[in-house]
PDB file of C-alpha atoms and ligand atoms in Angstrom:
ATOM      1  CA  UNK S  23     -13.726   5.539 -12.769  1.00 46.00           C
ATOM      2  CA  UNK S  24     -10.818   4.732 -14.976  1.00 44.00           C
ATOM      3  CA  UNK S  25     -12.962   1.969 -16.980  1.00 39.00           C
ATOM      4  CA  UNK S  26     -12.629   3.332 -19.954  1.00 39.00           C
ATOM      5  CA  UNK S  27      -9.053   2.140 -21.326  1.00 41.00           C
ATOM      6  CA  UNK S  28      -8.570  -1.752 -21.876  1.00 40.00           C
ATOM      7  CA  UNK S  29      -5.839  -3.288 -19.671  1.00 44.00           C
ATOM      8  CA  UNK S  30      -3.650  -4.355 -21.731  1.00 44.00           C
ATOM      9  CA  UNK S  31      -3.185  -1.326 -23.833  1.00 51.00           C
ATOM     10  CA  UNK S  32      -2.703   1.036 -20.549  1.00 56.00           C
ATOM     11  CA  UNK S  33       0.035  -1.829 -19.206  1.00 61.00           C
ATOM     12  CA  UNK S  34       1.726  -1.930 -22.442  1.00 55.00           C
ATOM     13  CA  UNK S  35       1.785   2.112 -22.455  1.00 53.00           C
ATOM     14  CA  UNK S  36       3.501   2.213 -18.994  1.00 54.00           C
ATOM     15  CA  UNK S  37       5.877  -0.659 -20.016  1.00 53.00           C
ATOM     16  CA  UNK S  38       6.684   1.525 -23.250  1.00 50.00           C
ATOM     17  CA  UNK S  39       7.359   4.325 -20.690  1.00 49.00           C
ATOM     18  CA  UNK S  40       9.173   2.447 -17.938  1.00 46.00           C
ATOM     19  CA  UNK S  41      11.087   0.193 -20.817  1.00 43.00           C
ATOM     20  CA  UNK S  42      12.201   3.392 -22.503  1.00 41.00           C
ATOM     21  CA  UNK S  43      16.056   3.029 -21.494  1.00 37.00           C
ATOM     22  CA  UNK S  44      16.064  -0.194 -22.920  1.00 35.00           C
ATOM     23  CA  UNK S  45      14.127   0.831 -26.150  1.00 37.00           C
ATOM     24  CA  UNK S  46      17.575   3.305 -26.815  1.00 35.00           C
ATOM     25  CA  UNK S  47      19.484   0.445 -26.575  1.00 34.00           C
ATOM     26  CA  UNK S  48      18.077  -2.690 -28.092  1.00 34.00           C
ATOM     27  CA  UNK S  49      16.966  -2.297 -32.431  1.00 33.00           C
ATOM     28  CA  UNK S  50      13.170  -0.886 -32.671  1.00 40.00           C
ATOM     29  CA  UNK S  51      11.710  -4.426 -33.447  1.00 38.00           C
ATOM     30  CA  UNK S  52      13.288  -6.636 -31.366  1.00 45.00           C
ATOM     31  CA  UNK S  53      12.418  -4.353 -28.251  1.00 45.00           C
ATOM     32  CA  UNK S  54       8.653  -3.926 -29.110  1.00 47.00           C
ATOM     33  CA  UNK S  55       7.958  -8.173 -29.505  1.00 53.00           C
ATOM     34  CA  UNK S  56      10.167  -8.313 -26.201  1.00 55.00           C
ATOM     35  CA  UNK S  57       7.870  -5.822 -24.594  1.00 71.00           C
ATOM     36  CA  UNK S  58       4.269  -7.483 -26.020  1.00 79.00           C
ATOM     37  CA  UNK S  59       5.791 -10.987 -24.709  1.00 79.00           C
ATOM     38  CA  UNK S  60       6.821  -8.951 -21.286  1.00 77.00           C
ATOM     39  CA  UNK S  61       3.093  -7.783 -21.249  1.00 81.00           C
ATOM     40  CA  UNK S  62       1.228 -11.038 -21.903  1.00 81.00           C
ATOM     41  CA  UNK S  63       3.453 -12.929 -19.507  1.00 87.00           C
ATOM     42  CA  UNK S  64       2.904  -9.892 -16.894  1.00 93.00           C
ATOM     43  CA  UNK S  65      -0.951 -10.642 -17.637  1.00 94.00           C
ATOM     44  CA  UNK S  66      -1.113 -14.050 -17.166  1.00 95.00           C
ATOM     45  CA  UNK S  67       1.060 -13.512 -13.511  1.00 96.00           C
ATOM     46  CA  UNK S  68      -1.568 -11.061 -12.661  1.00 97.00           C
ATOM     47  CA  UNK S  69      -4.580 -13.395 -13.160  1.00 97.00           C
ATOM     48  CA  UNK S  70      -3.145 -16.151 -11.575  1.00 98.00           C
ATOM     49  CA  UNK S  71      -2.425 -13.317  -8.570  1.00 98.00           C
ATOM     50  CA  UNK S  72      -6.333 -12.607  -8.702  1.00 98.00           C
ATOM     51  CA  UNK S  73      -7.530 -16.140  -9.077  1.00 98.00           C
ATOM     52  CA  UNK S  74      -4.718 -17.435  -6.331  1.00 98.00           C
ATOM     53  CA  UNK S  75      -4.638 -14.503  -3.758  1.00 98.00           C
ATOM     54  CA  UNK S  76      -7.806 -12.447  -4.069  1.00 98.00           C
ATOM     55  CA  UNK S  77     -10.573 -14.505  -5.369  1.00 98.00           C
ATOM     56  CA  UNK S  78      -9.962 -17.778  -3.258  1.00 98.00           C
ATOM     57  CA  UNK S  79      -9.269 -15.718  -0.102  1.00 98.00           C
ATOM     58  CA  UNK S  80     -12.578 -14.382  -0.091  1.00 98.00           C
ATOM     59  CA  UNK S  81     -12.989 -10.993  -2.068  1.00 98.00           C
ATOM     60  CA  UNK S  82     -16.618 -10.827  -3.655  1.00 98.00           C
ATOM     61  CA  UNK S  83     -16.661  -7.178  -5.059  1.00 98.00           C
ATOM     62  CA  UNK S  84     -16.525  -7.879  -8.788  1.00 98.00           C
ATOM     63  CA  UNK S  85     -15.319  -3.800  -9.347  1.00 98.00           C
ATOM     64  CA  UNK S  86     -12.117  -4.676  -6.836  1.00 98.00           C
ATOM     65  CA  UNK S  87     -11.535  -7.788  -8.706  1.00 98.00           C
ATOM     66  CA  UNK S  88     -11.259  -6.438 -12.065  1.00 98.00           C
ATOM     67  CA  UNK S  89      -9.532  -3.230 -11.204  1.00 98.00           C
ATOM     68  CA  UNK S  90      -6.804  -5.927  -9.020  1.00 98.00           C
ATOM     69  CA  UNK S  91      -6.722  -7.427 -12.592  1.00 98.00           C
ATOM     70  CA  UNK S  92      -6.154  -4.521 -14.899  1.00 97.00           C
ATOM     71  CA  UNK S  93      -3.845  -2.369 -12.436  1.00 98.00           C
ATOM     72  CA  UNK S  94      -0.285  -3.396 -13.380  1.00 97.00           C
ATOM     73  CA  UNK S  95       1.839  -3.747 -10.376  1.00 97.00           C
ATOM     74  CA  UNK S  96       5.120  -4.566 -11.528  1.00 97.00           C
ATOM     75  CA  UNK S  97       5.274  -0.867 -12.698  1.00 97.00           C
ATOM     76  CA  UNK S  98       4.673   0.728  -9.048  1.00 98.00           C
ATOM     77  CA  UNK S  99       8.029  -1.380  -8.183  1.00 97.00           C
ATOM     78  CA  UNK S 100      12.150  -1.178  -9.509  1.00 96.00           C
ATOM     79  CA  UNK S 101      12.893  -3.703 -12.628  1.00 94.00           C
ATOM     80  CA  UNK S 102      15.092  -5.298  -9.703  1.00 95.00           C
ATOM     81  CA  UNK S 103      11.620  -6.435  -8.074  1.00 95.00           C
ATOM     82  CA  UNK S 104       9.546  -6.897 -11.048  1.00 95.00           C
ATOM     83  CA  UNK S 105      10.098 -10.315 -11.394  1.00 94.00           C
ATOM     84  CA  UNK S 106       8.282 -10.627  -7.749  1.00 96.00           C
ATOM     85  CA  UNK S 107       5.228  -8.248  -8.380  1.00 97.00           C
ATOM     86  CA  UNK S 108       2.557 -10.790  -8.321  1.00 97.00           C
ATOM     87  CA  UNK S 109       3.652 -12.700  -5.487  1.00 97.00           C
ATOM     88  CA  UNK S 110       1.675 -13.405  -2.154  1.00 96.00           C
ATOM     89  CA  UNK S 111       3.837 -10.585  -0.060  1.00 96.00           C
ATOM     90  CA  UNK S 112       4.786  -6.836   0.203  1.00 95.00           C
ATOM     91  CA  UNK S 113       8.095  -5.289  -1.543  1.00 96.00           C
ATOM     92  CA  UNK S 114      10.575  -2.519  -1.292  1.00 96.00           C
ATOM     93  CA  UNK S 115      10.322   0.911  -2.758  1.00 97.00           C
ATOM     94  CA  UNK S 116      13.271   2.593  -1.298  1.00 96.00           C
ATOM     95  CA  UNK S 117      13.679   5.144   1.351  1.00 97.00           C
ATOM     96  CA  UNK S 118      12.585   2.143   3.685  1.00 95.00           C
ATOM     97  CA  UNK S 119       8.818   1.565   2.819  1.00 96.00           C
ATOM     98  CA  UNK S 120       6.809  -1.319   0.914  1.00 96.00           C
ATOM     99  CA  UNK S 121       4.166  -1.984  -1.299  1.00 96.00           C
ATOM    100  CA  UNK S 122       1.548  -3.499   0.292  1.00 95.00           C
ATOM    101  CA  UNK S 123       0.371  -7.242   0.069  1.00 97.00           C
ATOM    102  CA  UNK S 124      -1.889  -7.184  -3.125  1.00 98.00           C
ATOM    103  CA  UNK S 125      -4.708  -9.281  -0.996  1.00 98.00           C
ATOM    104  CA  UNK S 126      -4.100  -6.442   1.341  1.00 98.00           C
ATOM    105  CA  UNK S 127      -5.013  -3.753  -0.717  1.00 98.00           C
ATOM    106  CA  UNK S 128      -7.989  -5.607  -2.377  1.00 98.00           C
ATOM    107  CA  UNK S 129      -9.234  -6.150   1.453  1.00 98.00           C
ATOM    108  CA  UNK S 130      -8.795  -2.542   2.428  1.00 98.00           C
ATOM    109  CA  UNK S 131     -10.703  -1.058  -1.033  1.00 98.00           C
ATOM    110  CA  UNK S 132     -13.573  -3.468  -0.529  1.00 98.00           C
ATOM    111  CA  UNK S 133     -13.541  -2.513   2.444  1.00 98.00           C
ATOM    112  CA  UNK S 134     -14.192   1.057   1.693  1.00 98.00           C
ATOM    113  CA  UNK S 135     -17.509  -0.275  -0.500  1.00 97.00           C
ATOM    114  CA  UNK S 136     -17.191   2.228  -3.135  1.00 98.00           C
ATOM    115  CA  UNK S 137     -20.100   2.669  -5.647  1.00 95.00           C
ATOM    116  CA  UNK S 138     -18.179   4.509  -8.455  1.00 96.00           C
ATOM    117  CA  UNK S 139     -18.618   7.891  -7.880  1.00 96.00           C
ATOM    118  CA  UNK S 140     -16.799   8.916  -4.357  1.00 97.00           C
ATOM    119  CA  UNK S 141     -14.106  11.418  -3.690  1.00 98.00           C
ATOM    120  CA  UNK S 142     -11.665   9.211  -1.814  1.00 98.00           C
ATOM    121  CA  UNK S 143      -8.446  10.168   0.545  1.00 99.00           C
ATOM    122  CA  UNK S 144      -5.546   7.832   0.957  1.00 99.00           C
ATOM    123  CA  UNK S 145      -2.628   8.966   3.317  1.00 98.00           C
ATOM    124  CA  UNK S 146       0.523   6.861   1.946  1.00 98.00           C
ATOM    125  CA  UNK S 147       0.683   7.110  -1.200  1.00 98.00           C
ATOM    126  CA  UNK S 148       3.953   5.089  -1.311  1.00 98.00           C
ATOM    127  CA  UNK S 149       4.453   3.133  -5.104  1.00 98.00           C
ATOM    128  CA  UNK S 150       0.959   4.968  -6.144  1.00 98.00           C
ATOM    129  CA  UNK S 151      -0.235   1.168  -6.348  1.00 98.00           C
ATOM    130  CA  UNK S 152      -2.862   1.472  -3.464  1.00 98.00           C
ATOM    131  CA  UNK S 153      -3.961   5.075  -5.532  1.00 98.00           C
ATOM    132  CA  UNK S 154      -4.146   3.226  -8.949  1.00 98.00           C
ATOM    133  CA  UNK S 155      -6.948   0.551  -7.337  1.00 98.00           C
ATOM    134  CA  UNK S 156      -8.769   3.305  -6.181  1.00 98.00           C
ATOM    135  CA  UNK S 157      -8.525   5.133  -9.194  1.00 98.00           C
ATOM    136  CA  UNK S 158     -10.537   2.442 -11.179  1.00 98.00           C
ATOM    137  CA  UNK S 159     -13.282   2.051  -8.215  1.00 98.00           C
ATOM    138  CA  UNK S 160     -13.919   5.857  -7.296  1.00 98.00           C
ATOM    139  CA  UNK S 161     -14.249   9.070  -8.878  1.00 98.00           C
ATOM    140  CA  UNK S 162     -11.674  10.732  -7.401  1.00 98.00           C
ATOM    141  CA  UNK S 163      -8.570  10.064  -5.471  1.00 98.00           C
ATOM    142  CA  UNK S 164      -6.306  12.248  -3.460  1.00 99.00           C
ATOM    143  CA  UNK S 165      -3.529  10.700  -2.203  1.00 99.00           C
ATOM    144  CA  UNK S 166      -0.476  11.923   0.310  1.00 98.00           C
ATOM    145  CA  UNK S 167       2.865  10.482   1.083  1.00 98.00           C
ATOM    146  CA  UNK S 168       5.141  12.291   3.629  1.00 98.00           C
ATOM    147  CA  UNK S 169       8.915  11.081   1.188  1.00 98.00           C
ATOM    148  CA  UNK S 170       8.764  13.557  -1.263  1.00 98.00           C
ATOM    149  CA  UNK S 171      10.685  11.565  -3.788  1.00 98.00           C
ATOM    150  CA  UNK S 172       8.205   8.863  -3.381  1.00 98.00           C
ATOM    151  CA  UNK S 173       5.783  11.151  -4.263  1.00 98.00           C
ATOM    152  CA  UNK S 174       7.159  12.410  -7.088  1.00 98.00           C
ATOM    153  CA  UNK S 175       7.572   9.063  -8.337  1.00 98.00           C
ATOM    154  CA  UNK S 176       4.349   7.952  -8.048  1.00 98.00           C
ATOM    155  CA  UNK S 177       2.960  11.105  -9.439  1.00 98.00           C
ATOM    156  CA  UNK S 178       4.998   9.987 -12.811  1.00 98.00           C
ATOM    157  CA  UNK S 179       4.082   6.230 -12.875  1.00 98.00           C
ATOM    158  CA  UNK S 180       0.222   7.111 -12.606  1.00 98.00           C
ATOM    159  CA  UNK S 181       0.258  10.011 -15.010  1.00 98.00           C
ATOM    160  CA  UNK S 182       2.701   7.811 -17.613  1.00 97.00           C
ATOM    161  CA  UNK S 183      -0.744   4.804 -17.168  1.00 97.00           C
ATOM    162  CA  UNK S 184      -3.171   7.721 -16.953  1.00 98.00           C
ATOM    163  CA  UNK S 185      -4.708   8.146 -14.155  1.00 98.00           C
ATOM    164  CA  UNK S 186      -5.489  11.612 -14.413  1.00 97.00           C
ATOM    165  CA  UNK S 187      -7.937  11.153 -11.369  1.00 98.00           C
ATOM    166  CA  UNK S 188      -5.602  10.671  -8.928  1.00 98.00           C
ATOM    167  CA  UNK S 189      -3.916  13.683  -7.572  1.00 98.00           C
ATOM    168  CA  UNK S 190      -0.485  12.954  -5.452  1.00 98.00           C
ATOM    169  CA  UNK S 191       0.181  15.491  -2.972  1.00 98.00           C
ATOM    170  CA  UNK S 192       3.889  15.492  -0.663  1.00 98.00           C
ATOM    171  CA  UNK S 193       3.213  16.041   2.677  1.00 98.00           C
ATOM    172  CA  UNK S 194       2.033  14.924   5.937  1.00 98.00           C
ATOM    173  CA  UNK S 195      -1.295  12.894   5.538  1.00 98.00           C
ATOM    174  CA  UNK S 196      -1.689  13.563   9.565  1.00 98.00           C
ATOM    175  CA  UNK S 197      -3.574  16.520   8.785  1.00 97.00           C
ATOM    176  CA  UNK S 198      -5.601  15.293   5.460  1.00 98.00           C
ATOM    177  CA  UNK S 199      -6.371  17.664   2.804  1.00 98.00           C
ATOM    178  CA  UNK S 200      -8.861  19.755   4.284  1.00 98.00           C
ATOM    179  CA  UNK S 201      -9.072  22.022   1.046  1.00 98.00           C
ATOM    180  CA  UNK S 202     -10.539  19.074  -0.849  1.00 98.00           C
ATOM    181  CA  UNK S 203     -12.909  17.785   2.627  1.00 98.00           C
ATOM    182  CA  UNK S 204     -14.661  16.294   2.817  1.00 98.00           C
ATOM    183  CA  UNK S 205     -13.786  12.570   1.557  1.00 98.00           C
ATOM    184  CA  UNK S 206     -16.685   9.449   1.210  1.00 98.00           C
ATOM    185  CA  UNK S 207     -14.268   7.426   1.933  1.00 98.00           C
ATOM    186  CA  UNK S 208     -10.016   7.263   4.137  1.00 98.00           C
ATOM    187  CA  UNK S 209      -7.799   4.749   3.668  1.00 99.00           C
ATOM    188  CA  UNK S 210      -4.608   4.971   5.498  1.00 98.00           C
ATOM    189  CA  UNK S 211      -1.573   2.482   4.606  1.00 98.00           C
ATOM    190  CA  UNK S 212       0.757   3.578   7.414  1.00 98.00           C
ATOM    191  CA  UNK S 213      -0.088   2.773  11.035  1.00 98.00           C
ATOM    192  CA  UNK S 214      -0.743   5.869  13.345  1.00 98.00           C
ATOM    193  CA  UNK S 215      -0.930   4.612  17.641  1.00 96.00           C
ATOM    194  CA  UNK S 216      -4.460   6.371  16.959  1.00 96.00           C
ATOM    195  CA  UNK S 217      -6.519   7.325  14.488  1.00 97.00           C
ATOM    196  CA  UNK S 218      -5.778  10.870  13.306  1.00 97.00           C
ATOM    197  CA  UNK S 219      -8.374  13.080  14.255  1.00 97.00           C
ATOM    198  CA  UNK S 220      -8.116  15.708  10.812  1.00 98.00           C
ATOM    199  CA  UNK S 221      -8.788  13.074   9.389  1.00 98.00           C
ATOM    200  CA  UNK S 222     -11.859  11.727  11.152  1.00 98.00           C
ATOM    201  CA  UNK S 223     -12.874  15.488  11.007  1.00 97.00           C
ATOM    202  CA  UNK S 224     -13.090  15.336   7.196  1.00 98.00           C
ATOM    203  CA  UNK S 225     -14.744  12.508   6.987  1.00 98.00           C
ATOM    204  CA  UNK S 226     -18.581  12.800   5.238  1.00 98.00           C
ATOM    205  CA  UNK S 227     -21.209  11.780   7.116  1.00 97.00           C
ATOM    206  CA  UNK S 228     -22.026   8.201   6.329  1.00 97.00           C
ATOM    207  CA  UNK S 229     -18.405   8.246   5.077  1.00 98.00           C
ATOM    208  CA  UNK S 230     -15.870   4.998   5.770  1.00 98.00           C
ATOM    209  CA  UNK S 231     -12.582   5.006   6.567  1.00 98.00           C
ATOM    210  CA  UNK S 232     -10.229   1.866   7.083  1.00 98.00           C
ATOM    211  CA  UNK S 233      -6.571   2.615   9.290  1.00 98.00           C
ATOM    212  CA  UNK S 234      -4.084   0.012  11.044  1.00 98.00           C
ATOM    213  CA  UNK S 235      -4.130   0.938  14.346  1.00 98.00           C
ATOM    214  CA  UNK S 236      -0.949   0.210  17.015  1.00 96.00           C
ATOM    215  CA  UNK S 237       2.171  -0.059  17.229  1.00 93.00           C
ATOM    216  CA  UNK S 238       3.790  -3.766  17.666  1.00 88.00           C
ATOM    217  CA  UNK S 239       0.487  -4.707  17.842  1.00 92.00           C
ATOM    218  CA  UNK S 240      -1.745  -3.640  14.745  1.00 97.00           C
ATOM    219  CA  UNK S 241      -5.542  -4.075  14.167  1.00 97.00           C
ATOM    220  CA  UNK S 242      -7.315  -2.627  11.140  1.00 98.00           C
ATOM    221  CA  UNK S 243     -10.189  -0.634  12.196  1.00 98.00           C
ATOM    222  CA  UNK S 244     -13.101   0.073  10.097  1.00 98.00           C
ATOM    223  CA  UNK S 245     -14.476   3.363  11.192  1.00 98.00           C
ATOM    224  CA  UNK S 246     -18.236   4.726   9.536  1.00 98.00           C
ATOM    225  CA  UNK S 247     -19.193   7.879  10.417  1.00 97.00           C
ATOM    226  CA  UNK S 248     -22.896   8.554  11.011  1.00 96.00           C
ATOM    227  CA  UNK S 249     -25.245  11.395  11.670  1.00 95.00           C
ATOM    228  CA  UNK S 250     -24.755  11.580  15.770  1.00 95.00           C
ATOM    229  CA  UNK S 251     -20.533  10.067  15.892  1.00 93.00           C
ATOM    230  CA  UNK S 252     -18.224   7.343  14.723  1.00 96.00           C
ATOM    231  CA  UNK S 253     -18.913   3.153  14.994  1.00 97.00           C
ATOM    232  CA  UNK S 254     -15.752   1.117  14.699  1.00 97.00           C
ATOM    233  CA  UNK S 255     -14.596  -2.027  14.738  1.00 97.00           C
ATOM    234  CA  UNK S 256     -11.423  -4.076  14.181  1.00 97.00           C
ATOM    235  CA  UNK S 257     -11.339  -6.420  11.309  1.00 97.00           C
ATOM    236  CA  UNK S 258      -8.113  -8.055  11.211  1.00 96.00           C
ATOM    237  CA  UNK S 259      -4.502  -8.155  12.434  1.00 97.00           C
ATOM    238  CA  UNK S 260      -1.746  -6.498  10.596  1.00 97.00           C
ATOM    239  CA  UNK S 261       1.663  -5.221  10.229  1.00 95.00           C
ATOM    240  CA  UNK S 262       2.318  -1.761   8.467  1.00 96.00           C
ATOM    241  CA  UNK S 263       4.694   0.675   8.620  1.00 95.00           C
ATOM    242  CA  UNK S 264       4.505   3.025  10.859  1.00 97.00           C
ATOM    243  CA  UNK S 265       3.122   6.512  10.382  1.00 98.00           C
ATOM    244  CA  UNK S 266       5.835   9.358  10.971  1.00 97.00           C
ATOM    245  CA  UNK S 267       6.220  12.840  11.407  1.00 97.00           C
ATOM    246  CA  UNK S 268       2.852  15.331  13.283  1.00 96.00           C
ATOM    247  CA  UNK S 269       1.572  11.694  14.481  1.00 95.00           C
ATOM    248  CA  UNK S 270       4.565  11.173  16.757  1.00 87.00           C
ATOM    249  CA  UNK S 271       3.825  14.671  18.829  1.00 88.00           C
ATOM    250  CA  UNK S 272      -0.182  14.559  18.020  1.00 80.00           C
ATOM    251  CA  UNK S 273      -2.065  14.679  21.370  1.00 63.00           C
ATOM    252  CA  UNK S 274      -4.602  11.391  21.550  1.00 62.00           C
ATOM    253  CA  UNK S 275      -8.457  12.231  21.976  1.00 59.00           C
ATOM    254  CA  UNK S 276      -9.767  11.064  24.971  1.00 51.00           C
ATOM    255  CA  UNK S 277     -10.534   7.632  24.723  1.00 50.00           C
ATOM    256  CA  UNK S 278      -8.299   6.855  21.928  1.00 56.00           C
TER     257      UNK S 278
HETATM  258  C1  SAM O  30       3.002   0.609   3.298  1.00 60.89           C
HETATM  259  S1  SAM O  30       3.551   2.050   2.501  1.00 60.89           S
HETATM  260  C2  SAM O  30       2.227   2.429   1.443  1.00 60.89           C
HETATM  261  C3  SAM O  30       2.011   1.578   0.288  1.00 60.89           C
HETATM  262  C4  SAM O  30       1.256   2.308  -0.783  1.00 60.89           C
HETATM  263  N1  SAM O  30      -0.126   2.554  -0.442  1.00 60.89           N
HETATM  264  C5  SAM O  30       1.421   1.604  -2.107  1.00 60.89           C
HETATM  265  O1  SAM O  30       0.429   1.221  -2.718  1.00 60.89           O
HETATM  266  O2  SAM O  30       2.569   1.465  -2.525  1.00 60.89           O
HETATM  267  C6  SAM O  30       3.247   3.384   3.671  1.00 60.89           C
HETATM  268  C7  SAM O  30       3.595   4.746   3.136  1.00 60.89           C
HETATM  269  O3  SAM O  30       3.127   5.711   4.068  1.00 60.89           O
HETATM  270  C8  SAM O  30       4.026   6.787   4.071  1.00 60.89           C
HETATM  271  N2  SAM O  30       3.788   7.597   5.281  1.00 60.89           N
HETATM  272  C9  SAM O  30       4.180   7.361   6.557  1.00 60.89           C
HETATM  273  N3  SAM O  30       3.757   8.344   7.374  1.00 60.89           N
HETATM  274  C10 SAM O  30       3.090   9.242   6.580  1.00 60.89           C
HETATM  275  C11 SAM O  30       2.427  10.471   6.831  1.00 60.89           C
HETATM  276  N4  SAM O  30       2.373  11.029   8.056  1.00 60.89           N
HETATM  277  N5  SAM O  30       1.845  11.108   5.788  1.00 60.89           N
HETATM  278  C12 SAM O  30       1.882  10.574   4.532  1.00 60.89           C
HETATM  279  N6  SAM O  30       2.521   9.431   4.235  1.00 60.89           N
HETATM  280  C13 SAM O  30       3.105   8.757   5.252  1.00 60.89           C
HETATM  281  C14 SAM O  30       5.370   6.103   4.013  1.00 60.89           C
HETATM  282  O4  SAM O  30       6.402   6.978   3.626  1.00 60.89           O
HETATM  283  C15 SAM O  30       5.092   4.978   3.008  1.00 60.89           C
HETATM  284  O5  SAM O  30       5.409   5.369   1.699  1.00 60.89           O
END
């Protein structure tokens, strides 16, 4: 769990990083009140985010809640976007994908019901945002997007706000990371037209894993593995982006 450093000091260390070009430019103490008012306003955004989006749609778990208020998200996004971090809807990254819809990803982690101490996969890494959440609920995170320069990216933004228990792998999540198998808990942020079965396969027993499902036509599924097979159900209706690359060619299981 990444309880131990206070909010604002981790935000203001990844603004320090993510500011740096401007630090070059503008004098020493004019920058570093510009960056403490940046952070306070950032803070304030964020809590109204949580209070607004989170809280009054219906999230209980109080560990989601204050991770969706300590994780900042306008530093998993461009400057260009910042402005729009803690609004109700998802936002570029480049090379064609989004960050999800904060309520989103505070729906899909309490989903997961994570306790503290689990060794969680997520295929799609994307910003690293998603990874970041999970990083203050779980133990461990292992995370996989298939655009390497995504990955890259989000391997620097977490390490710069240290989360040193996320691990950022570039590749493609259809086959997990069956080296580090198995996982307590999946969460996949890209929609496969079935649910991966690596992934399934790496699942622990009485593990939980949470996927959009479909193509035009999305449904989350909540899948919980047990001792004799899989229970599932659909929880919602969404719209992700679609999973690419082995998924495309992946033979379905029967009944899929
Ligand atoms: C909606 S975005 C993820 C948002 C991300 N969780 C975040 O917090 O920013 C979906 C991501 O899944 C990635 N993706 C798509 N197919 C993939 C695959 N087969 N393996 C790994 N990543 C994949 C996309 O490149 C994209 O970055």
């Amino acid at each position: 769990m990444m309880g131990d450093m206070h909010a604002v000091t981790r935000e203001a260390l990844g603004a320090a990083l993510v500011g740096a070009s401007l630090l070059v430019l503008a004098c020493q103490e004019n920058a570093v009140t510009a960056s403490s008012a940046e952070t306070r306003n950032r803070h304030a955004e964020r809590a109204r985010m949580v209070e607004q989006q989170i809280v009054a749609r219906g999230i209980e778990n109080a560990a989601v809640i204050a991770a969706m208020r300590r994780v900042p998200r306008h530093l998993f996004v461009s400057r260009s976007e910042a402005s729009q971090a803690y609004e109700d809807h998802p936002l570029p990254i480049g090379y064609g994908q989004t960050i999800s819809q904060p309520f989103i990803v505070a729906f899909m982690t309490e989903a997961l019901d994570l306790d503290g101490s689990e060794k969680v996969l997520e295929i799609g890494t994307g910003s690293g945002y998603q990874a970041a959440v999970l990083g203050e609920v779980a133990g461990e995170v292992f995370t996989i997007e298939i655009v390497a320069p995504l990955a890259e990216r989000a391997r620097e933004t977490l390490a710069g706000l240290g989360y040193d228990n996320v691990h950022v792998r570039a590749g493609d999540g259809y086959l997990g990371w069956p080296q580090e198998a198995p996982f307590d808990a999946v969460i996949v942020t890209a929609a496969p037209d079935h649910v991966p079965q690596p992934l399934i396969d790496q699942l622990a027993v009485g593990g939980r894993m949470i996927v959009p499902v479909g193509e035009d036509a999305q449904n989350l599924v909540l899948l919980r593995r047990t001792e004799t097979g899989l229970e599932q159900e659909a929880v919602m209706p969404v719209r992700f982006v679609p999973m690419t690359g082995l998924v495309r060619t992946a033979e379905r299981e029967p009944g899929d």
